[in-house]
């Protein structure tokens, strides 16, 4: 449920583990980078998931990644474990 998601970095940092889907991460990135239309105007919405310096990110949807190193750079991951 979207209403259950943290809405600030401070709230997000309260948790030791965050579970989400690739789709949520990608959607946040696209809305932040490319924007979206709201009432006829283009809006850029910051993604709190992309504002946190994560220690580790575990991707369980690896089949969606054709070129995993592209995504490491795209999401500015500093560590990646296979």
PDB file of C-alpha atoms in Angstrom:
ATOM      1  CA  UNK A   1       0.000   0.000   0.000  1.00  0.00           C
ATOM      2  CA  UNK A   2       1.507   3.308  -1.083  1.00  0.00           C
ATOM      3  CA  UNK A   3       0.184   5.042   2.046  1.00  0.00           C
ATOM      4  CA  UNK A   4       2.318   2.759   4.260  1.00  0.00           C
ATOM      5  CA  UNK A   5       5.588   3.918   2.681  1.00  0.00           C
ATOM      6  CA  UNK A   6       7.932   6.290   4.512  1.00  0.00           C
ATOM      7  CA  UNK A   7       7.613   9.847   3.234  1.00  0.00           C
ATOM      8  CA  UNK A   8      10.867  11.314   4.547  1.00  0.00           C
ATOM      9  CA  UNK A   9      14.521  10.324   4.723  1.00  0.00           C
ATOM     10  CA  UNK A  10      14.414  10.535   8.529  1.00  0.00           C
ATOM     11  CA  UNK A  11      11.526   8.072   8.656  1.00  0.00           C
ATOM     12  CA  UNK A  12      13.232   5.753   6.167  1.00  0.00           C
ATOM     13  CA  UNK A  13      16.471   5.716   8.187  1.00  0.00           C
ATOM     14  CA  UNK A  14      14.616   4.291  11.216  1.00  0.00           C
ATOM     15  CA  UNK A  15      14.636   0.873   9.561  1.00  0.00           C
ATOM     16  CA  UNK A  16      17.526  -1.582   9.330  1.00  0.00           C
ATOM     17  CA  UNK A  17      16.038  -3.355   6.304  1.00  0.00           C
ATOM     18  CA  UNK A  18      13.847  -1.946   3.541  1.00  0.00           C
ATOM     19  CA  UNK A  19      11.939  -4.307   1.242  1.00  0.00           C
ATOM     20  CA  UNK A  20      10.696  -2.956  -2.045  1.00  0.00           C
ATOM     21  CA  UNK A  21      10.409  -3.940  -5.680  1.00  0.00           C
ATOM     22  CA  UNK A  22      12.438  -2.980  -8.692  1.00  0.00           C
ATOM     23  CA  UNK A  23       9.319  -1.312 -10.044  1.00  0.00           C
ATOM     24  CA  UNK A  24       9.113   1.080  -7.065  1.00  0.00           C
ATOM     25  CA  UNK A  25      12.812   1.959  -7.394  1.00  0.00           C
ATOM     26  CA  UNK A  26      12.549   2.504 -11.146  1.00  0.00           C
ATOM     27  CA  UNK A  27       9.371   4.555 -10.861  1.00  0.00           C
ATOM     28  CA  UNK A  28      10.941   6.824  -8.229  1.00  0.00           C
ATOM     29  CA  UNK A  29      14.025   7.297 -10.386  1.00  0.00           C
ATOM     30  CA  UNK A  30      11.996   8.140 -13.503  1.00  0.00           C
ATOM     31  CA  UNK A  31       9.759  10.611 -11.658  1.00  0.00           C
ATOM     32  CA  UNK A  32      12.841  12.309 -10.209  1.00  0.00           C
ATOM     33  CA  UNK A  33      14.944  12.395 -13.382  1.00  0.00           C
ATOM     34  CA  UNK A  34      12.419  12.805 -16.164  1.00  0.00           C
ATOM     35  CA  UNK A  35       9.321  14.089 -14.390  1.00  0.00           C
ATOM     36  CA  UNK A  36       5.672  13.332 -15.048  1.00  0.00           C
ATOM     37  CA  UNK A  37       2.537  15.230 -16.003  1.00  0.00           C
ATOM     38  CA  UNK A  38       0.223  16.530 -13.280  1.00  0.00           C
ATOM     39  CA  UNK A  39      -2.650  18.772 -14.322  1.00  0.00           C
ATOM     40  CA  UNK A  40      -0.928  19.499 -17.627  1.00  0.00           C
ATOM     41  CA  UNK A  41       2.390  20.555 -16.063  1.00  0.00           C
ATOM     42  CA  UNK A  42       5.632  18.610 -15.902  1.00  0.00           C
ATOM     43  CA  UNK A  43       6.601  17.856 -12.298  1.00  0.00           C
ATOM     44  CA  UNK A  44       9.866  16.387 -10.936  1.00  0.00           C
ATOM     45  CA  UNK A  45       9.378  14.564  -7.662  1.00  0.00           C
ATOM     46  CA  UNK A  46      12.450  13.690  -5.536  1.00  0.00           C
ATOM     47  CA  UNK A  47      12.828  10.017  -4.662  1.00  0.00           C
ATOM     48  CA  UNK A  48      13.712   9.409  -1.009  1.00  0.00           C
ATOM     49  CA  UNK A  49      15.069   5.959  -1.930  1.00  0.00           C
ATOM     50  CA  UNK A  50      17.664   7.632  -4.158  1.00  0.00           C
ATOM     51  CA  UNK A  51      18.704  10.182  -1.538  1.00  0.00           C
ATOM     52  CA  UNK A  52      19.989   7.616   0.965  1.00  0.00           C
ATOM     53  CA  UNK A  53      23.582   6.308   0.915  1.00  0.00           C
ATOM     54  CA  UNK A  54      22.827   2.567   1.186  1.00  0.00           C
ATOM     55  CA  UNK A  55      25.335   0.071   2.554  1.00  0.00           C
ATOM     56  CA  UNK A  56      23.888  -2.784   0.482  1.00  0.00           C
ATOM     57  CA  UNK A  57      21.197  -3.314  -2.073  1.00  0.00           C
ATOM     58  CA  UNK A  58      20.028  -6.847  -2.796  1.00  0.00           C
ATOM     59  CA  UNK A  59      18.179  -7.321  -6.065  1.00  0.00           C
ATOM     60  CA  UNK A  60      15.973 -10.380  -6.276  1.00  0.00           C
ATOM     61  CA  UNK A  61      14.609  -9.497  -9.690  1.00  0.00           C
ATOM     62  CA  UNK A  62      17.858 -10.004 -11.596  1.00  0.00           C
ATOM     63  CA  UNK A  63      16.110 -11.357 -14.676  1.00  0.00           C
ATOM     64  CA  UNK A  64      14.832  -7.835 -15.361  1.00  0.00           C
ATOM     65  CA  UNK A  65      18.392  -6.569 -15.793  1.00  0.00           C
ATOM     66  CA  UNK A  66      19.917  -7.164 -19.183  1.00  0.00           C
ATOM     67  CA  UNK A  67      23.090  -5.271 -18.335  1.00  0.00           C
ATOM     68  CA  UNK A  68      23.566  -5.227 -14.562  1.00  0.00           C
ATOM     69  CA  UNK A  69      26.607  -2.911 -14.695  1.00  0.00           C
ATOM     70  CA  UNK A  70      24.531  -0.268 -16.483  1.00  0.00           C
ATOM     71  CA  UNK A  71      22.097  -0.292 -13.542  1.00  0.00           C
ATOM     72  CA  UNK A  72      24.891  -0.169 -10.970  1.00  0.00           C
ATOM     73  CA  UNK A  73      26.064   3.085 -12.544  1.00  0.00           C
ATOM     74  CA  UNK A  74      22.531   4.363 -13.152  1.00  0.00           C
ATOM     75  CA  UNK A  75      21.545   4.029  -9.490  1.00  0.00           C
ATOM     76  CA  UNK A  76      25.035   5.049  -8.294  1.00  0.00           C
ATOM     77  CA  UNK A  77      25.527   1.877  -6.282  1.00  0.00           C
ATOM     78  CA  UNK A  78      28.856   1.740  -4.504  1.00  0.00           C
ATOM     79  CA  UNK A  79      28.731  -1.960  -3.633  1.00  0.00           C
ATOM     80  CA  UNK A  80      27.055  -4.763  -5.489  1.00  0.00           C
ATOM     81  CA  UNK A  81      27.004  -8.415  -4.506  1.00  0.00           C
ATOM     82  CA  UNK A  82      26.212 -11.269  -6.887  1.00  0.00           C
TER      83      UNK A  82
END
